[in-house]
Short mmCIF file of N, CA and C in Angstrom, two decimals:
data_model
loop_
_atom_site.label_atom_id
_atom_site.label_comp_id
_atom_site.label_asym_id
_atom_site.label_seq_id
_atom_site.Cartn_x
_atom_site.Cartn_y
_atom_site.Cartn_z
N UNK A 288 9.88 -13.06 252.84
CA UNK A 288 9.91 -14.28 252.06
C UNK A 288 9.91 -15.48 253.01
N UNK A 289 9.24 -16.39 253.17
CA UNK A 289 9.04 -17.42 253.55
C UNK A 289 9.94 -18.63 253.44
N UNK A 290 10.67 -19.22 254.03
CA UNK A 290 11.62 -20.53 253.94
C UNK A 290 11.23 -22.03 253.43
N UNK A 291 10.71 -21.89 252.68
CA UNK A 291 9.92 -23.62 252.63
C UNK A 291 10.45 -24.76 253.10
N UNK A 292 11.98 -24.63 252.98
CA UNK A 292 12.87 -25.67 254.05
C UNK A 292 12.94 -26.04 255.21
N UNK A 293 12.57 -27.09 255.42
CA UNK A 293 12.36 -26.94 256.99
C UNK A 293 13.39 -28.18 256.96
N UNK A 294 14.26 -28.08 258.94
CA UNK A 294 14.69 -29.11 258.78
C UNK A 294 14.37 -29.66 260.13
N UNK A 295 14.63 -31.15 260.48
CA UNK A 295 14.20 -31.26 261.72
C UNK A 295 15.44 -31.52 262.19
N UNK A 296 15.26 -30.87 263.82
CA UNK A 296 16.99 -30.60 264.27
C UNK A 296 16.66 -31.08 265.38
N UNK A 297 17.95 -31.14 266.43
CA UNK A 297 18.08 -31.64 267.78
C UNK A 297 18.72 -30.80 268.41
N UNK A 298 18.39 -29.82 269.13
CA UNK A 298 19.56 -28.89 269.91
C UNK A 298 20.13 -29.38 271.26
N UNK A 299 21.09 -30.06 271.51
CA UNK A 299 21.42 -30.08 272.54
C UNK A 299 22.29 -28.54 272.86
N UNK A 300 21.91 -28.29 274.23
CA UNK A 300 22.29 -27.58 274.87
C UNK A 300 23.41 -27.51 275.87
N UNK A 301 24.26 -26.71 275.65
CA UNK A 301 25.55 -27.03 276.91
C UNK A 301 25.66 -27.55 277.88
N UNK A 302 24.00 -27.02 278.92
CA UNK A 302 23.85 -27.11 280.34
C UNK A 302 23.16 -28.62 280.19
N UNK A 303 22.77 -29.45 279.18
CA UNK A 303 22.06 -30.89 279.00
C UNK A 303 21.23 -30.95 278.54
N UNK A 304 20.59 -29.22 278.92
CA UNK A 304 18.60 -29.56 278.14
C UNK A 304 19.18 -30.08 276.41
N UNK A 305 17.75 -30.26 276.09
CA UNK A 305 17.48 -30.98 274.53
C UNK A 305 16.08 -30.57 274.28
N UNK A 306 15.59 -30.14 273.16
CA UNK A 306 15.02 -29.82 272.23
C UNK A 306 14.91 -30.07 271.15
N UNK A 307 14.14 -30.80 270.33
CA UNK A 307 13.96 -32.15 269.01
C UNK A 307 12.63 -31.21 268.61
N UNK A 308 12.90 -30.82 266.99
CA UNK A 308 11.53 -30.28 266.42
C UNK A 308 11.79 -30.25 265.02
N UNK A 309 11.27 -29.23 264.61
CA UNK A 309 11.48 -29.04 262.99
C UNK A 309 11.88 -27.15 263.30
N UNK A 310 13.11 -26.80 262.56
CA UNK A 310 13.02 -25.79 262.29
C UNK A 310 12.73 -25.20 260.77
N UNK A 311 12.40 -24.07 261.35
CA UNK A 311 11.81 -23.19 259.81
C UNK A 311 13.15 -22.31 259.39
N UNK A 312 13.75 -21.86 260.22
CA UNK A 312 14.53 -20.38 259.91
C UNK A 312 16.32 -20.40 260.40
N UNK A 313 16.27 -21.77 260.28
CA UNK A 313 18.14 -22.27 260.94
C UNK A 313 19.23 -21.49 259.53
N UNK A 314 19.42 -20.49 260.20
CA UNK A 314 20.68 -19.66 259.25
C UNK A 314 21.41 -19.41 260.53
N UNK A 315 23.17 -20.14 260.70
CA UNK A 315 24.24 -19.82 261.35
C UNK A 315 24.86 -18.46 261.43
N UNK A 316 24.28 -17.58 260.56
CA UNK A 316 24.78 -16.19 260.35
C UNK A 316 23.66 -15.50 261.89
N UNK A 317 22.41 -16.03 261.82
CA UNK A 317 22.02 -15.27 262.43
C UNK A 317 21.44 -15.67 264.52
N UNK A 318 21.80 -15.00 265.18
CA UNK A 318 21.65 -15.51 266.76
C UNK A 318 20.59 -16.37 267.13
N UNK A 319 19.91 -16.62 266.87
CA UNK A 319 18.63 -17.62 266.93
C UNK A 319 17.98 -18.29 265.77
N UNK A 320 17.54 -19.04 266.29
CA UNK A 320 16.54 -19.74 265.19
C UNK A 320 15.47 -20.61 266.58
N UNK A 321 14.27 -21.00 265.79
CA UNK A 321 12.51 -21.39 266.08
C UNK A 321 12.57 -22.76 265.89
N UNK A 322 12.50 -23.28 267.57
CA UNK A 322 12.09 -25.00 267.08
C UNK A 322 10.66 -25.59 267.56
N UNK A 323 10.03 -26.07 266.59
CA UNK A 323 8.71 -26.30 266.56
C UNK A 323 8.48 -28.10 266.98
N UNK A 324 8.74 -28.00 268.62
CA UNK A 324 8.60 -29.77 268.87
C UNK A 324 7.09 -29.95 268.48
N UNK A 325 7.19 -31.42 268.13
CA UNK A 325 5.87 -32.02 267.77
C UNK A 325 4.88 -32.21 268.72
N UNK A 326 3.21 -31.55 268.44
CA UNK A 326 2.36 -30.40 268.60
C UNK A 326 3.00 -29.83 269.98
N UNK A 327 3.90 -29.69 270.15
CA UNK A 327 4.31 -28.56 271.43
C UNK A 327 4.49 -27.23 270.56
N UNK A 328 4.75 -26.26 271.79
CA UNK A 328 4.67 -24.66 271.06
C UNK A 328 6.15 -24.40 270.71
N UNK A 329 6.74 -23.47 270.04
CA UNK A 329 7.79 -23.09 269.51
C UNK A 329 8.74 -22.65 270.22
N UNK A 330 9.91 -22.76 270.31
CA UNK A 330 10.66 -23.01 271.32
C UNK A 330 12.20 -21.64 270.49
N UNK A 331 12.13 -20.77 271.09
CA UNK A 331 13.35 -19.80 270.47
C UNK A 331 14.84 -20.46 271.16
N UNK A 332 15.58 -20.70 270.25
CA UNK A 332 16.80 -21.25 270.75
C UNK A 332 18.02 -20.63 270.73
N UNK A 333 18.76 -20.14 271.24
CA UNK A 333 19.53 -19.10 270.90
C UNK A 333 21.26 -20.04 270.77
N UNK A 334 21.32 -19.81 269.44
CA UNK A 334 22.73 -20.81 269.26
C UNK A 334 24.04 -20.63 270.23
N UNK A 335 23.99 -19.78 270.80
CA UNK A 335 25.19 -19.32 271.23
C UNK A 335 25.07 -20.09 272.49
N UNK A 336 23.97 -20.76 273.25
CA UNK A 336 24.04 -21.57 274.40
C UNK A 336 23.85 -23.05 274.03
N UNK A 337 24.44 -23.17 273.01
CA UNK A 337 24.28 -24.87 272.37
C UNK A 337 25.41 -25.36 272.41
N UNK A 338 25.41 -26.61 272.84
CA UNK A 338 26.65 -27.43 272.29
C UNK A 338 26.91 -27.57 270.92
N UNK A 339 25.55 -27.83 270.09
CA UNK A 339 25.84 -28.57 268.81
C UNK A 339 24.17 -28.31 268.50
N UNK A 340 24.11 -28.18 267.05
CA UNK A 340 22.33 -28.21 266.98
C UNK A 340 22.49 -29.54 265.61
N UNK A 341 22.05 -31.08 265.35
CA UNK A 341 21.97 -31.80 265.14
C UNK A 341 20.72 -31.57 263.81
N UNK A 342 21.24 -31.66 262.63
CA UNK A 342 20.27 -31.33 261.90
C UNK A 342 20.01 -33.38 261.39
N UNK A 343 18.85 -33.99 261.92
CA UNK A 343 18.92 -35.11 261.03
C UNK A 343 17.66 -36.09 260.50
N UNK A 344 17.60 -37.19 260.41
CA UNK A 344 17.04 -37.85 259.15
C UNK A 344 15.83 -37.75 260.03
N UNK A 345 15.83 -38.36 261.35
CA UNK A 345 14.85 -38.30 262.15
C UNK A 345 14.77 -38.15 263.41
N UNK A 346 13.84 -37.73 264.41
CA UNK A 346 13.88 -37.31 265.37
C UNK A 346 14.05 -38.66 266.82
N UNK A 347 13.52 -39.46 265.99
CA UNK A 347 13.75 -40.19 267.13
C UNK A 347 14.94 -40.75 267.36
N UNK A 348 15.75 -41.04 265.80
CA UNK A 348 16.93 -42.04 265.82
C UNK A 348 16.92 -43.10 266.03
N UNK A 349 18.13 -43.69 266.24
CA UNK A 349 18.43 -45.12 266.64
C UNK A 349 19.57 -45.13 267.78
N UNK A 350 19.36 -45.19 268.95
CA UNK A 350 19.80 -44.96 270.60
C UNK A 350 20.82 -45.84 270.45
N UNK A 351 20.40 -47.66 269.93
CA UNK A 351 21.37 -48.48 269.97
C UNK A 351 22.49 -48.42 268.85
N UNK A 352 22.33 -47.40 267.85
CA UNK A 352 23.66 -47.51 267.22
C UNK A 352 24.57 -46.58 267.76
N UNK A 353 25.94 -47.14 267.74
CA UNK A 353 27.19 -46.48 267.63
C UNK A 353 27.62 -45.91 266.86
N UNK A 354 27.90 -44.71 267.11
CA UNK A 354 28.48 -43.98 265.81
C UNK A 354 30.04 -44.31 264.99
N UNK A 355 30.44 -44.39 264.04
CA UNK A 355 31.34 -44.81 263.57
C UNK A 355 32.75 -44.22 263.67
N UNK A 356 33.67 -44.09 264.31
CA UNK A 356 34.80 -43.29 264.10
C UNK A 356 35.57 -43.02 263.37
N UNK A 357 35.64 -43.55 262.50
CA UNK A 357 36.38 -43.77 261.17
C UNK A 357 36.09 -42.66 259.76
N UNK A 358 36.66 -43.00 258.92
CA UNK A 358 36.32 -42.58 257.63
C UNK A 358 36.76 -44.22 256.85
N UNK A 359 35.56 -44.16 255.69
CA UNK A 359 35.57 -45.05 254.63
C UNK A 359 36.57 -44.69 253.42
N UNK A 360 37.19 -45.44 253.29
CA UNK A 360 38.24 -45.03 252.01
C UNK A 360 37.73 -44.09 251.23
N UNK A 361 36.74 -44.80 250.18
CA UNK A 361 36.44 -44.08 249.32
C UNK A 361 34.54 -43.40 249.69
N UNK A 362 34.61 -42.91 250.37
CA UNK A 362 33.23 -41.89 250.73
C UNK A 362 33.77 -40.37 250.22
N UNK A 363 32.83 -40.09 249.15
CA UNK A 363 32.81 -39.28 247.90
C UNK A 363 32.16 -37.57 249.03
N UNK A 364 31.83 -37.56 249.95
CA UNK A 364 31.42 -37.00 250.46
C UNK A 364 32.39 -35.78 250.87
N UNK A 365 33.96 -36.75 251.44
CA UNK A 365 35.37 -36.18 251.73
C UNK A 365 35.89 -35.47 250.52
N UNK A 366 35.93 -35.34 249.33
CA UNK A 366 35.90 -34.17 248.03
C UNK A 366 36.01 -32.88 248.97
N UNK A 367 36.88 -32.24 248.86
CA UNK A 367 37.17 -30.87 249.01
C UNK A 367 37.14 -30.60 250.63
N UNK A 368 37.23 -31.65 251.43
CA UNK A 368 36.98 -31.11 253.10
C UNK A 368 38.12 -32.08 253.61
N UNK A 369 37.68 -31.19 254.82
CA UNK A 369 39.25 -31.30 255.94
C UNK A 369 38.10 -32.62 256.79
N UNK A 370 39.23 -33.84 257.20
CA UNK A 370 38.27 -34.48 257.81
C UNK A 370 38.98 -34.08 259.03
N UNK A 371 38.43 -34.20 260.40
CA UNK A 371 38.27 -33.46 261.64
C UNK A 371 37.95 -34.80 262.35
N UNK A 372 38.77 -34.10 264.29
CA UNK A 372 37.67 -34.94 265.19
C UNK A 372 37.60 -33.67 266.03
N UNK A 373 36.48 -33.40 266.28
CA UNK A 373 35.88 -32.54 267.61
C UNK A 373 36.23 -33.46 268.98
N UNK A 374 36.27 -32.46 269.87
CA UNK A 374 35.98 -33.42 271.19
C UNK A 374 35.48 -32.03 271.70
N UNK A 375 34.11 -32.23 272.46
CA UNK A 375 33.25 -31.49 273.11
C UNK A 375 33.88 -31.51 274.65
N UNK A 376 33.36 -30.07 275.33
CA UNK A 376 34.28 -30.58 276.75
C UNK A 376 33.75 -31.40 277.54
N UNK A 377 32.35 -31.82 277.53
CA UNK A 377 31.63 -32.79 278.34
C UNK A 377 32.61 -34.07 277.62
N UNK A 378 33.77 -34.20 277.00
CA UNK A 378 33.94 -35.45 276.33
C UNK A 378 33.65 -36.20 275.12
N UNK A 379 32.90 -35.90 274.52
CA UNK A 379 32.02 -36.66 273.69
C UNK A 379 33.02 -36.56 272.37
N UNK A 380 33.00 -37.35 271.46
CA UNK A 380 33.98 -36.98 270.07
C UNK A 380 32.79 -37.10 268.97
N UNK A 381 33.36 -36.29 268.19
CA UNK A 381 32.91 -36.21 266.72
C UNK A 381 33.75 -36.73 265.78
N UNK A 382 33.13 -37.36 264.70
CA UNK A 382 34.32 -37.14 263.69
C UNK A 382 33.75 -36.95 262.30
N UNK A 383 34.03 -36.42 261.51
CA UNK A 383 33.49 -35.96 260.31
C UNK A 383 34.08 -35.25 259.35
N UNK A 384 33.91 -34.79 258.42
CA UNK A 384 34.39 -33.72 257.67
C UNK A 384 33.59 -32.19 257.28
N UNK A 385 35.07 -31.26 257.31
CA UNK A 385 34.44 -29.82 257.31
C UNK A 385 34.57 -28.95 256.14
N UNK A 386 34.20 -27.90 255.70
CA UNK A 386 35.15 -27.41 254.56
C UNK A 386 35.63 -25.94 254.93
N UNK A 387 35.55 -26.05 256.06
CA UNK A 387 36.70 -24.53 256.24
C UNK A 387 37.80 -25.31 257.12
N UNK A 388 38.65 -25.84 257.84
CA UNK A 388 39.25 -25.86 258.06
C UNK A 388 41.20 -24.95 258.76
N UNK A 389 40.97 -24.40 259.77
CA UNK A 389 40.29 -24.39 261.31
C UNK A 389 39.30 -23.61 260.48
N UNK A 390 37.76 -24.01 261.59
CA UNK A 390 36.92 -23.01 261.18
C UNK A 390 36.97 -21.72 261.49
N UNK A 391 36.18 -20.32 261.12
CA UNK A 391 37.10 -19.14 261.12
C UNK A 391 35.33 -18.40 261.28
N UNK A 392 34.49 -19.52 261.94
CA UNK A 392 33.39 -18.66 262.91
C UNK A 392 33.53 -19.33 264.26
N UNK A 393 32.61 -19.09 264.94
CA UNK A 393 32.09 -19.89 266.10
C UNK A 393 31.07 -21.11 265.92
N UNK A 394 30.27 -20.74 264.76
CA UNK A 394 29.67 -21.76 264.50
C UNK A 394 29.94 -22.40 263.30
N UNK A 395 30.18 -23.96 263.05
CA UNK A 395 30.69 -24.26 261.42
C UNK A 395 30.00 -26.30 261.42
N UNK A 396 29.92 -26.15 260.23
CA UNK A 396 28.97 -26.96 260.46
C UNK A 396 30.35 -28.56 259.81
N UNK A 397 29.67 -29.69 260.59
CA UNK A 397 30.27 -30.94 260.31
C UNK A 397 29.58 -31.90 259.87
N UNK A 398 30.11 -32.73 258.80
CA UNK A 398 29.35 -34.08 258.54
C UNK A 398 29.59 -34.94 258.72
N UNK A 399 28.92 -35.90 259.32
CA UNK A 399 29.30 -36.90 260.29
C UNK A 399 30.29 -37.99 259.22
N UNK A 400 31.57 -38.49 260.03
CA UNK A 400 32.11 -39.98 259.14
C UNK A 400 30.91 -40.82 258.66
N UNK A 401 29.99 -41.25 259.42
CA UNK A 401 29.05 -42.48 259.86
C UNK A 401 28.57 -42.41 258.87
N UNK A 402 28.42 -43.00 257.89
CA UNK A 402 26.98 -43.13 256.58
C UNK A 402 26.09 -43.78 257.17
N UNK A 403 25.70 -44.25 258.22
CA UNK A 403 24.56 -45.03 258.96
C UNK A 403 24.34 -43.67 259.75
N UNK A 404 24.64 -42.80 259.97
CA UNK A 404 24.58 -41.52 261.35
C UNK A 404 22.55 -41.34 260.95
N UNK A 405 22.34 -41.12 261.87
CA UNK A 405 21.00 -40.39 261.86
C UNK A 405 21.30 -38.83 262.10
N UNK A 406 22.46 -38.76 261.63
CA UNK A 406 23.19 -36.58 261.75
C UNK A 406 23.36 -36.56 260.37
N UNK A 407 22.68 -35.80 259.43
CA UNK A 407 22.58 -35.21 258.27
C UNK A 407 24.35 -34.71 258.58
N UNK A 408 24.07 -33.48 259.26
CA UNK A 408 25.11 -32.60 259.72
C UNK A 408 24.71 -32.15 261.14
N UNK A 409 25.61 -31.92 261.20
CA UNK A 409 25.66 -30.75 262.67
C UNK A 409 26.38 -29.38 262.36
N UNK A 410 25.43 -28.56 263.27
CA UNK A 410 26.60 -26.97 263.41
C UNK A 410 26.87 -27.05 265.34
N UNK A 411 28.37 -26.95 264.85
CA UNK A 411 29.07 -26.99 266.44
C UNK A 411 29.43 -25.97 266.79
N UNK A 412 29.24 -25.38 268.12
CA UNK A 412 29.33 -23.92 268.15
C UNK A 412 30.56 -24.26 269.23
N UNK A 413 31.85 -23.40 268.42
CA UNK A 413 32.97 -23.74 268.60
C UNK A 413 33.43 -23.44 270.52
N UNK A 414 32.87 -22.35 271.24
CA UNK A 414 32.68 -22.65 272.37
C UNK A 414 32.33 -23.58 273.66
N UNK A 415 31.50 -24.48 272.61
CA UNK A 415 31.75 -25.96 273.58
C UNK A 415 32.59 -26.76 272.88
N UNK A 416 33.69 -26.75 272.47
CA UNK A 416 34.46 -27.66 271.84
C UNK A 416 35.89 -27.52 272.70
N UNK A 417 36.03 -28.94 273.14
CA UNK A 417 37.89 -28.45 274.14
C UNK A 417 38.93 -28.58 272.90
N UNK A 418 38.73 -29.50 271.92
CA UNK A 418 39.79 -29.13 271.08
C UNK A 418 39.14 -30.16 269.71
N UNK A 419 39.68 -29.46 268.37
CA UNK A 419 39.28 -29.72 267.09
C UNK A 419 40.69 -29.87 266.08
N UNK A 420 40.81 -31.23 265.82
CA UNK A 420 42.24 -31.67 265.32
C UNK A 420 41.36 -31.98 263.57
N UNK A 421 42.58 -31.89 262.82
CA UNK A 421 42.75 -32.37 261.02
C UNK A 421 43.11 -33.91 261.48
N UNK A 422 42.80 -34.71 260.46
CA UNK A 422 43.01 -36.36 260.45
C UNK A 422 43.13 -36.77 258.97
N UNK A 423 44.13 -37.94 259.37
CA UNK A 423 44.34 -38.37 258.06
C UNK A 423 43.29 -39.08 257.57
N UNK A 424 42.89 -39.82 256.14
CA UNK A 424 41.62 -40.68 256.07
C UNK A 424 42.02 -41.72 256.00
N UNK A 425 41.47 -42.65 257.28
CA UNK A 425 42.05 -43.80 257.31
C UNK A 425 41.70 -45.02 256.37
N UNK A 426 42.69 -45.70 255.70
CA UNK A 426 42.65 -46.58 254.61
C UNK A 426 42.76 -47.72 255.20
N UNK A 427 41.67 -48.65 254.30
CA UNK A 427 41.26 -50.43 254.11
C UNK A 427 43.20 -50.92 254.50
N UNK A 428 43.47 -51.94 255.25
CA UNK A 428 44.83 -52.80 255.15
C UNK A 428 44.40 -53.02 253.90
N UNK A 429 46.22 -53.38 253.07
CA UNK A 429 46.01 -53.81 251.43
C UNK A 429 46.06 -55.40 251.79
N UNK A 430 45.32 -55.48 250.80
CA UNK A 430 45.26 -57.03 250.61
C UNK A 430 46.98 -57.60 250.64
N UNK A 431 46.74 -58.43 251.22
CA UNK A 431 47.87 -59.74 251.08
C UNK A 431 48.13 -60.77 250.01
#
């Protein structure tokens, strides 16, 4: 059976490489998945040497935005999930929300705080992660 879903992802890799394509066959259950950079040839990626594989809106992004650290009061998105901050061991932080909470694979996927993010989601493969904390959702000061 054929996947008609395709998504276009970003794999960064532990060691730095990067890889930006469209995949056809991204299931976390299974050790690899096929990234098809644009007209380059197909590229087998094997999740288990990824930092993070970046599923998002577009490939090129936007370099000059900052990602947001926060959570928005009311972002309807947080319904039923643990909001989280990752910190990768190269440093880098995440913050988002999950719905397993600790996650209970190696790989589990996050959605970014940022409603501006050019990250749909990400799946973080819990081996590059130095540590993954629960957070409260931080609320607007009340008016005066």
């Amino acid at each position: 059976m054929v996947n008609a879903m395709s998504n276009q992802v970003v794999a960064r890799y532990r060691d730095g490489r990067l890889v930006k394509g469209v995949s056809l066959d991204l299931d976390p259950t299974k050790p690899t998945c096929h990234v098809r950079p644009a007209g380059g040839k197909v590229t087998e990626v094997k999740l288990v040497e990824l930092k993070a594989l970046f599923l998002v809106k577009s490939l090129d992004g936007n370099p000059a935005h900052d990602e947001a650290l926060i959570f928005e009061a009311n972002d309807r998105r947080s319904s039923g999930s643990t909001k989280i901050e990752v910190t990768f061991q190269d440093g880098e932080r995440l913050v988002g929300f999950t719905n397993r909470f600790p996650p209970n694979r190696s790989l589990y996927y996050v959605v970014p705080a940022d409603l501006k993010s050019n990250n749909i989601r990400i799946l973080v493969n819990s081996e590059a992660v130095r540590s993954i904390e629960a957070m409260e959702l931080e609320q607007e000061p009340a008016p005066e």
